[in-house]
Short mmCIF file of C-alpha atoms (C1' of nucleotides) in Angstrom, two decimals:
data_model
loop_
_atom_site.label_atom_id
_atom_site.label_comp_id
_atom_site.label_asym_id
_atom_site.label_seq_id
_atom_site.Cartn_x
_atom_site.Cartn_y
_atom_site.Cartn_z
CA MET A 1 89.47 36.79 97.02
CA ASN A 2 92.15 34.14 96.85
CA ALA A 3 92.04 31.21 94.49
CA PRO A 4 90.94 27.92 96.08
CA LEU A 5 93.75 25.89 97.59
CA PRO A 6 94.41 22.54 95.97
CA ARG A 7 93.75 20.78 99.26
CA ASP A 8 91.76 21.40 102.42
CA PRO A 9 94.21 23.01 104.88
CA ILE A 10 92.18 21.83 107.85
CA ALA A 11 92.23 18.22 106.71
CA ASP A 12 95.99 18.63 106.34
CA ALA A 13 96.24 19.94 109.87
CA GLN A 14 94.24 16.98 111.11
CA ARG A 15 96.69 14.62 109.42
CA ASN A 16 99.59 16.51 110.97
CA TRP A 17 98.04 16.10 114.38
CA GLU A 18 97.65 12.38 113.87
CA ARG A 19 101.18 12.06 112.57
CA HIS A 20 102.53 13.70 115.70
CA GLY A 21 100.78 11.43 118.15
CA TRP A 22 97.70 13.47 118.90
CA GLY A 23 95.30 11.25 117.02
CA ASP A 24 92.81 11.18 119.88
CA VAL A 25 92.14 14.91 119.66
CA ALA A 26 92.76 15.46 115.96
CA ALA A 27 89.07 15.30 115.09
CA PRO A 28 87.84 17.86 117.63
CA MET A 29 90.77 20.08 116.66
CA ALA A 30 89.67 19.92 113.04
CA ALA A 31 86.03 20.59 113.92
CA ILE A 32 86.96 23.61 116.02
CA THR A 33 89.29 24.99 113.38
CA ALA A 34 86.53 24.54 110.81
CA ILE A 35 84.14 26.53 112.99
CA MET A 36 86.70 29.33 113.18
CA ARG A 37 87.07 29.43 109.42
CA THR A 38 83.35 29.14 108.74
CA GLN A 39 82.63 32.02 111.07
CA GLN A 40 85.17 34.10 109.21
CA ILE A 41 83.56 33.37 105.84
CA LEU A 42 80.05 34.07 107.06
CA LEU A 43 81.05 37.26 108.82
CA ALA A 44 82.65 38.56 105.63
CA ARG A 45 79.45 37.88 103.68
CA ILE A 46 77.32 39.57 106.29
CA GLU A 47 79.57 42.62 106.52
CA GLY A 48 79.49 42.87 102.74
CA ALA A 49 75.71 42.86 102.67
CA LEU A 50 75.49 45.48 105.43
CA LYS A 51 78.13 47.82 104.06
CA PRO A 52 75.69 49.78 101.83
CA PHE A 53 73.73 50.62 104.98
CA GLY A 54 76.78 51.91 106.81
CA LEU A 55 76.31 49.13 109.32
CA THR A 56 78.63 46.49 110.70
CA PHE A 57 77.35 43.19 112.03
CA ALA A 58 77.84 44.30 115.63
CA ARG A 59 75.75 47.40 115.09
CA TYR A 60 73.15 45.55 113.06
CA GLU A 61 72.69 42.97 115.81
CA LEU A 62 71.95 45.72 118.28
CA LEU A 63 69.48 47.40 115.93
CA ALA A 64 67.73 44.12 115.27
CA LEU A 65 67.51 43.34 118.95
CA LEU A 66 65.95 46.71 119.68
CA SER A 67 63.50 46.35 116.82
CA PHE A 68 62.15 43.19 118.41
CA ALA A 69 61.77 44.72 121.87
CA ARG A 70 58.17 45.55 122.66
CA SER A 71 58.91 49.14 123.59
CA GLY A 72 61.78 49.58 121.14
CA ALA A 73 64.08 50.29 124.08
CA LEU A 74 66.42 48.19 126.22
CA PRO A 75 68.85 48.80 129.07
CA MET A 76 72.48 48.53 128.01
CA ASN A 77 73.12 45.66 130.39
CA LYS A 78 70.17 43.74 128.98
CA ALA A 79 71.50 44.18 125.46
CA SER A 80 74.92 43.06 126.58
CA ALA A 81 73.46 39.89 128.11
CA LEU A 82 71.24 39.03 125.16
CA LEU A 83 73.92 39.67 122.55
CA GLN A 84 76.42 37.90 124.78
CA VAL A 85 79.14 40.47 124.30
CA HIS A 86 81.15 42.55 126.73
CA PRO A 87 79.46 45.72 128.06
CA THR A 88 82.21 47.85 126.55
CA SER A 89 81.35 46.45 123.13
CA VAL A 90 77.79 47.66 123.57
CA THR A 91 79.03 51.08 124.64
CA ASN A 92 81.14 51.21 121.50
CA ALA A 93 78.27 50.17 119.23
CA VAL A 94 75.82 52.58 120.84
CA ASP A 95 78.30 55.44 120.49
CA ARG A 96 78.45 54.92 116.76
CA LEU A 97 74.76 54.21 116.27
CA GLU A 98 73.89 57.30 118.24
CA LYS A 99 76.27 59.40 116.18
CA ALA A 100 74.52 58.05 113.09
CA GLY A 101 71.14 59.02 114.49
CA LEU A 102 69.83 55.45 114.63
CA VAL A 103 69.44 55.17 118.41
CA VAL A 104 69.34 57.52 121.37
CA ARG A 105 70.41 57.08 124.98
CA SER A 106 67.91 57.94 127.69
CA GLN A 107 67.72 57.71 131.46
CA HIS A 108 66.05 54.79 133.15
CA PRO A 109 62.96 56.11 135.00
CA THR A 110 63.81 54.54 138.36
CA ASP A 111 67.41 53.27 138.30
CA GLY A 112 69.93 56.07 137.93
CA ARG A 113 72.70 53.67 137.00
CA THR A 114 70.95 52.33 133.97
CA THR A 115 70.98 53.81 130.49
CA LEU A 116 68.27 52.89 128.02
CA ILE A 117 68.93 52.53 124.32
CA GLU A 118 66.04 53.44 122.10
CA LEU A 119 65.54 53.14 118.37
CA THR A 120 64.83 56.30 116.40
CA ALA A 121 62.33 56.19 113.56
CA GLU A 122 65.28 56.25 111.20
CA GLY A 123 66.92 53.39 113.04
CA ARG A 124 63.78 51.30 112.84
CA THR A 125 63.48 51.87 109.11
CA LEU A 126 67.12 51.04 108.49
CA ALA A 127 66.92 47.89 110.59
CA LYS A 128 64.01 46.70 108.50
CA SER A 129 65.78 47.35 105.20
CA ALA A 130 69.01 45.76 106.38
CA THR A 131 67.18 42.69 107.61
CA ALA A 132 65.50 42.23 104.26
CA VAL A 133 68.82 42.41 102.42
CA LEU A 134 70.53 40.11 104.87
CA ASN A 135 67.76 37.57 104.54
CA THR A 136 67.72 37.54 100.77
CA GLU A 137 71.44 37.88 100.14
CA VAL A 138 72.95 35.82 102.95
CA PHE A 139 70.59 33.67 104.97
CA SER A 140 68.53 32.39 102.04
CA GLN A 141 71.72 31.26 100.28
CA SER A 142 73.67 30.08 103.26
CA GLY A 143 75.36 27.22 101.44
CA PHE A 144 74.12 24.69 103.96
CA ALA A 145 71.72 21.91 102.99
CA ASP A 146 68.40 22.07 104.83
CA ARG A 147 69.13 18.90 106.72
CA ASP A 148 72.55 20.20 107.72
CA VAL A 149 71.00 23.41 109.02
CA ASP A 150 68.87 21.38 111.42
CA GLN A 151 71.88 19.36 112.47
CA LEU A 152 73.91 22.50 113.10
CA ILE A 153 71.18 24.09 115.18
CA ARG A 154 70.93 20.98 117.30
CA ILE A 155 74.67 20.34 117.70
CA LEU A 156 75.58 23.94 118.40
CA GLY A 157 72.58 24.33 120.69
CA ASP A 158 73.80 21.40 122.77
CA PHE A 159 77.25 22.90 122.83
CA ARG A 160 76.08 26.34 123.90
CA ARG A 161 73.93 24.92 126.64
CA GLY A 162 76.88 22.87 127.86
CA ALA A 163 79.03 25.98 127.80
CA GLY A 164 76.61 27.76 130.13
CA ASP A 165 74.94 30.12 127.67
CA PHE A 166 71.46 29.19 128.81
CA SER A 167 69.74 26.66 131.06
CA GLU A 168 66.36 25.90 129.50
CA MET B 1 81.39 34.88 133.23
CA ASN B 2 77.70 35.72 133.10
CA ALA B 3 75.03 33.53 134.57
CA PRO B 4 73.16 31.38 132.04
CA LEU B 5 70.16 33.03 130.46
CA PRO B 6 66.82 31.44 131.24
CA ARG B 7 66.22 30.85 127.53
CA ASP B 8 68.28 30.36 124.41
CA PRO B 9 68.59 33.82 122.84
CA ILE B 10 69.16 32.32 119.40
CA ALA B 11 66.01 30.23 119.57
CA ASP B 12 64.21 33.42 120.56
CA ALA B 13 65.66 35.22 117.55
CA GLN B 14 64.50 32.38 115.32
CA ARG B 15 60.97 32.76 116.67
CA ASN B 16 61.12 36.51 116.09
CA TRP B 17 62.14 35.91 112.50
CA GLU B 18 59.22 33.56 111.98
CA ARG B 19 56.81 35.95 113.63
CA HIS B 20 57.87 38.72 111.26
CA GLY B 21 57.29 36.75 108.10
CA TRP B 22 60.80 35.45 107.47
CA GLY B 23 60.04 31.86 108.35
CA ASP B 24 61.77 30.55 105.25
CA VAL B 25 65.18 31.85 106.33
CA ALA B 26 64.77 31.66 110.09
CA ALA B 27 66.56 28.33 110.37
CA PRO B 28 69.71 29.28 108.42
CA MET B 29 69.76 32.58 110.34
CA ALA B 30 69.73 30.63 113.59
CA ALA B 31 72.43 28.24 112.41
CA ILE B 32 74.68 31.09 111.32
CA THR B 33 74.14 33.01 114.53
CA ALA B 34 74.94 29.85 116.49
CA ILE B 35 78.20 29.47 114.58
CA MET B 36 79.11 33.04 115.49
CA ARG B 37 78.45 32.44 119.17
CA THR B 38 80.18 29.06 119.21
CA GLN B 39 83.27 30.54 117.64
CA GLN B 40 83.32 33.21 120.31
CA ILE B 41 83.12 30.65 123.12
CA LEU B 42 85.81 28.44 121.63
CA LEU B 43 88.13 31.34 120.91
CA ALA B 44 87.85 32.49 124.52
CA ARG B 45 88.81 29.02 125.75
CA ILE B 46 91.74 28.81 123.39
CA GLU B 47 93.02 32.26 124.27
CA GLY B 48 92.74 31.36 127.93
CA ALA B 49 94.82 28.24 127.48
CA LEU B 50 97.46 30.11 125.48
CA LYS B 51 97.72 33.12 127.77
CA PRO B 52 100.39 31.56 130.06
CA PHE B 53 102.60 31.20 126.99
CA GLY B 54 102.20 34.81 125.99
CA LEU B 55 100.55 33.65 122.80
CA THR B 56 97.31 34.57 121.12
CA PHE B 57 95.49 32.17 118.83
CA ALA B 58 96.63 34.04 115.74
CA ARG B 59 100.27 33.78 116.78
CA TYR B 60 99.90 30.18 117.88
CA GLU B 61 98.43 29.19 114.53
CA LEU B 62 101.43 30.64 112.77
CA LEU B 63 103.86 28.87 115.10
CA ALA B 64 102.05 25.57 114.65
CA LEU B 65 102.04 25.97 110.89
CA LEU B 66 105.78 26.60 110.84
CA SER B 67 106.46 23.66 113.14
CA PHE B 68 104.83 21.36 110.61
CA ALA B 69 106.76 22.74 107.65
CA ARG B 70 109.56 20.41 106.56
CA SER B 71 112.21 23.10 106.72
CA GLY B 72 110.66 25.02 109.58
CA ALA B 73 110.36 28.04 107.30
CA LEU B 74 107.65 29.44 105.04
CA PRO B 75 107.19 32.49 102.82
CA MET B 76 104.80 35.04 104.28
CA ASN B 77 102.39 34.73 101.38
CA LYS B 78 102.29 30.97 101.79
CA ALA B 79 101.43 31.35 105.45
CA SER B 80 98.77 33.88 104.57
CA ALA B 81 97.19 31.47 102.09
CA LEU B 82 97.32 28.44 104.37
CA LEU B 83 95.99 30.27 107.41
CA GLN B 84 93.48 31.99 105.18
CA VAL B 85 93.99 35.40 106.67
CA HIS B 86 94.91 38.76 105.18
CA PRO B 87 98.63 39.35 104.51
CA THR B 88 98.62 42.28 106.91
CA SER B 89 97.50 39.97 109.69
CA VAL B 90 100.53 37.79 109.06
CA THR B 91 102.78 40.85 109.09
CA ASN B 92 101.30 41.81 112.42
CA ALA B 93 101.72 38.33 113.92
CA VAL B 94 105.28 37.97 112.66
CA ASP B 95 106.19 41.37 114.08
CA ARG B 96 105.15 40.28 117.53
CA LEU B 97 106.55 36.76 117.32
CA GLU B 98 109.85 38.14 116.10
CA LYS B 99 109.96 40.62 118.95
CA ALA B 100 109.38 37.70 121.31
CA GLY B 101 112.25 35.79 119.72
CA LEU B 102 110.08 32.93 118.50
CA VAL B 103 110.58 33.45 114.76
CA VAL B 104 112.99 35.33 112.50
CA ARG B 105 112.51 36.93 109.10
CA SER B 106 115.00 36.02 106.38
CA GLN B 107 115.43 36.71 102.70
CA HIS B 108 114.22 34.30 100.09
CA PRO B 109 117.28 32.89 98.22
CA THR B 110 116.01 33.67 94.72
CA ASP B 111 112.96 35.95 94.94
CA GLY B 112 113.77 39.35 96.35
CA ARG B 113 110.13 40.15 96.97
CA THR B 114 109.56 37.27 99.32
CA THR B 115 110.28 37.17 103.04
CA LEU B 116 110.71 33.83 104.79
CA ILE B 117 109.54 33.24 108.33
CA GLU B 118 111.59 30.74 110.28
CA LEU B 119 111.09 29.20 113.71
CA THR B 120 113.80 29.73 116.30
CA ALA B 121 114.70 26.89 118.66
CA GLU B 122 112.79 28.73 121.34
CA GLY B 123 109.80 29.08 119.05
CA ARG B 124 109.80 25.40 118.28
CA THR B 125 109.89 24.47 121.94
CA LEU B 126 107.12 26.87 122.84
CA ALA B 127 104.95 25.63 119.98
CA LYS B 128 105.28 22.09 121.27
CA SER B 129 104.36 23.04 124.84
CA ALA B 130 101.44 25.18 123.76
CA THR B 131 100.10 22.42 121.53
CA ALA B 132 100.19 19.95 124.40
CA VAL B 133 98.23 22.30 126.66
CA LEU B 134 95.74 23.16 123.95
CA ASN B 135 95.15 19.50 123.23
CA THR B 136 94.62 18.47 126.82
CA GLU B 137 92.74 21.53 128.03
CA VAL B 138 90.62 22.45 125.02
CA PHE B 139 90.45 19.93 122.20
CA SER B 140 90.13 16.84 124.38
CA GLN B 141 87.20 18.42 126.22
CA SER B 142 85.54 20.19 123.34
CA GLY B 143 82.02 19.64 124.58
CA PHE B 144 80.99 17.97 121.32
CA ALA B 145 79.91 14.35 121.20
CA ASP B 146 82.15 12.17 119.02
CA ARG B 147 79.41 11.65 116.47
CA ASP B 148 78.72 15.37 116.35
CA VAL B 149 82.39 16.08 115.73
CA ASP B 150 82.26 13.93 112.60
CA GLN B 151 79.07 15.63 111.49
CA LEU B 152 80.60 19.06 111.99
CA ILE B 153 83.72 18.18 110.03
CA ARG B 154 81.60 16.93 107.17
CA ILE B 155 79.06 19.77 107.15
CA LEU B 156 81.60 22.55 107.54
CA GLY B 157 83.89 20.90 105.04
CA ASP B 158 81.11 20.93 102.45
CA PHE B 159 80.44 24.54 103.28
CA ARG B 160 84.05 25.62 102.98
CA ARG B 161 84.45 23.83 99.68
CA GLY B 162 81.32 25.53 98.42
CA ALA B 163 82.67 28.87 99.58
CA GLY B 164 85.79 28.37 97.48
CA ASP B 165 88.32 27.59 100.19
CA PHE B 166 89.65 24.55 98.36
CA SER B 167 88.84 22.43 95.34
CA GLU B 168 89.89 18.85 96.16
"C1'" DG C 1 71.13 55.94 159.19
"C1'" DC C 2 75.47 54.74 157.31
"C1'" DA C 3 79.15 52.12 155.76
"C1'" DA C 4 80.26 48.11 152.85
"C1'" DT C 5 79.16 45.70 148.84
"C1'" DA C 6 77.12 45.17 144.34
"C1'" DT C 7 75.73 46.93 139.89
"C1'" DA C 8 75.91 49.94 135.56
"C1'" DC C 9 78.32 52.40 132.37
"C1'" DT C 10 82.53 54.53 130.36
"C1'" DA C 11 87.61 55.60 129.51
"C1'" DG C 12 92.03 53.90 128.07
"C1'" DG C 13 94.95 50.26 126.33
"C1'" DA C 14 96.21 45.80 123.96
"C1'" DC C 15 95.18 42.84 119.93
"C1'" DA C 16 93.40 41.16 115.66
"C1'" DT C 17 91.23 41.89 111.15
"C1'" DC C 18 90.36 44.20 107.00
"C1'" DC C 19 91.07 47.82 103.36
"C1'" DA C 20 93.68 51.24 100.72
"C1'" DA C 21 97.93 52.84 99.31
"C1'" DG C 22 102.91 52.83 98.59
"C1'" DG C 23 107.63 51.10 97.43
"C1'" DG C 24 110.54 47.37 95.82
"C1'" DT C 25 111.07 43.10 92.70
"C1'" DT C 26 109.86 39.95 88.84
"C1'" DT C 27 107.81 38.58 84.83
"C1'" DG C 28 106.19 38.77 80.24
"C1'" DG C 29 104.86 40.68 76.00
"C1'" DA C 30 105.83 44.38 72.47
"C1'" DT D 1 115.72 45.02 75.41
"C1'" DC D 2 112.54 47.32 78.25
"C1'" DC D 3 108.47 48.98 80.31
"C1'" DA D 4 103.90 47.87 82.01
"C1'" DA D 5 101.49 44.63 84.77
"C1'" DA D 6 101.65 41.42 88.47
"C1'" DC D 7 103.28 40.20 92.86
"C1'" DC D 8 105.04 40.74 97.82
"C1'" DC D 9 105.29 43.00 101.99
"C1'" DT D 10 104.55 46.99 105.07
"C1'" DT D 11 102.37 51.23 106.82
"C1'" DG D 12 98.40 53.80 108.37
"C1'" DG D 13 93.57 54.01 109.47
"C1'" DA D 14 89.00 52.12 110.89
"C1'" DT D 15 86.39 48.62 113.65
"C1'" DG D 16 85.42 45.34 117.08
"C1'" DT D 17 86.55 42.63 121.25
"C1'" DC D 18 88.24 42.08 125.71
"C1'" DC D 19 90.39 43.60 130.20
"C1'" DT D 20 91.33 46.76 133.98
"C1'" DA D 21 90.07 50.83 136.37
"C1'" DG D 22 87.32 54.50 137.74
"C1'" DT D 23 82.87 57.07 138.65
"C1'" DA D 24 78.15 57.07 139.91
"C1'" DT D 25 74.06 54.93 141.82
"C1'" DA D 26 71.52 51.07 144.53
"C1'" DT D 27 71.13 47.70 147.91
"C1'" DT D 28 72.26 45.33 152.13
"C1'" DG D 29 73.50 44.60 156.66
"C1'" DC D 30 74.59 46.20 161.16
#
DNA sequence: GCAATATACTAGGACATCCAAGGGTTTGGA
DNA sequence: TCCAAACCCTTGGATGTCCTAGTATATTGC
């Protein structure tokens, strides 16, 4: 962990942008850069909390998704769509989860192209434990004020809708 | 590009959290997940805009940082600190930028441990072009309302300070 | 019914990030 | 003075993400 910088590097970048004649886009640039950095910080915290479980965030997300599915099983393509990641990323995650005995692949009953991912009992237990740790160690101490959390959900929700993530 | 989902998957996740007794952390969970997804969308846009230049975002950030340095040169460790990435990531980026003729490594005049990274003329030109495209194609059409941009800068700035990024 | 098109998953490759470890250089205290 | 500790960069390995192709299965249209 590095020592804090004396000054905010993103605010510096914003000033540089303004100084070089890009004042009209300096603010969005700073906001976007801040999102990049914030994501990086949060991801590191999450990965740290999950490490004792032998899970990464990508694998945890898949486990959590499955644990909320009624039947405990989902087609790969459904998981890819809901997690909003590339199909090959799901293949990768399932490979490792399967090797760890947390999920199993099975054939879709009617569509021969489709592979179902299903939680094992072990996977379900681990998902529950990991969720509890994540909630108490990361989400409950996010570092955001309650009011800011609501603002973020609203602002980023608008953005994601505008970007075509969902229609609703 | 996938078709929009009928419903916001993050709002669904938030409901799942509440339904399973984690209502007190459901909102921060949703906010954090939204940051993850937003970062992914923005990164994809940025990478798309930079692709014609043969640059990735990581390499562009380094070029831009150097172009704002008075002397056009920075020690590797300084770049690592300002970009807030691991030293090995800087090594990786410099390797590729150097191979592309956009930067050169040189010895520090007094400290034998330190390596300086310096922009070439070509690198400086490319940085300028790439910045112009990024500004007009991404930052000027961020998809955030002006008021929301200010909110984001403030909220994420508070967060980053709290996370120890800077003291100021 | 059959060929053309669409869909689902996987294999291989390019990149980026982090961690752990190693070799060279400086600094600072005994 | 001199050696241990601190610092700087690089190498090698693990992960994750995306893209492009390739194989297999479904669906559609004639």
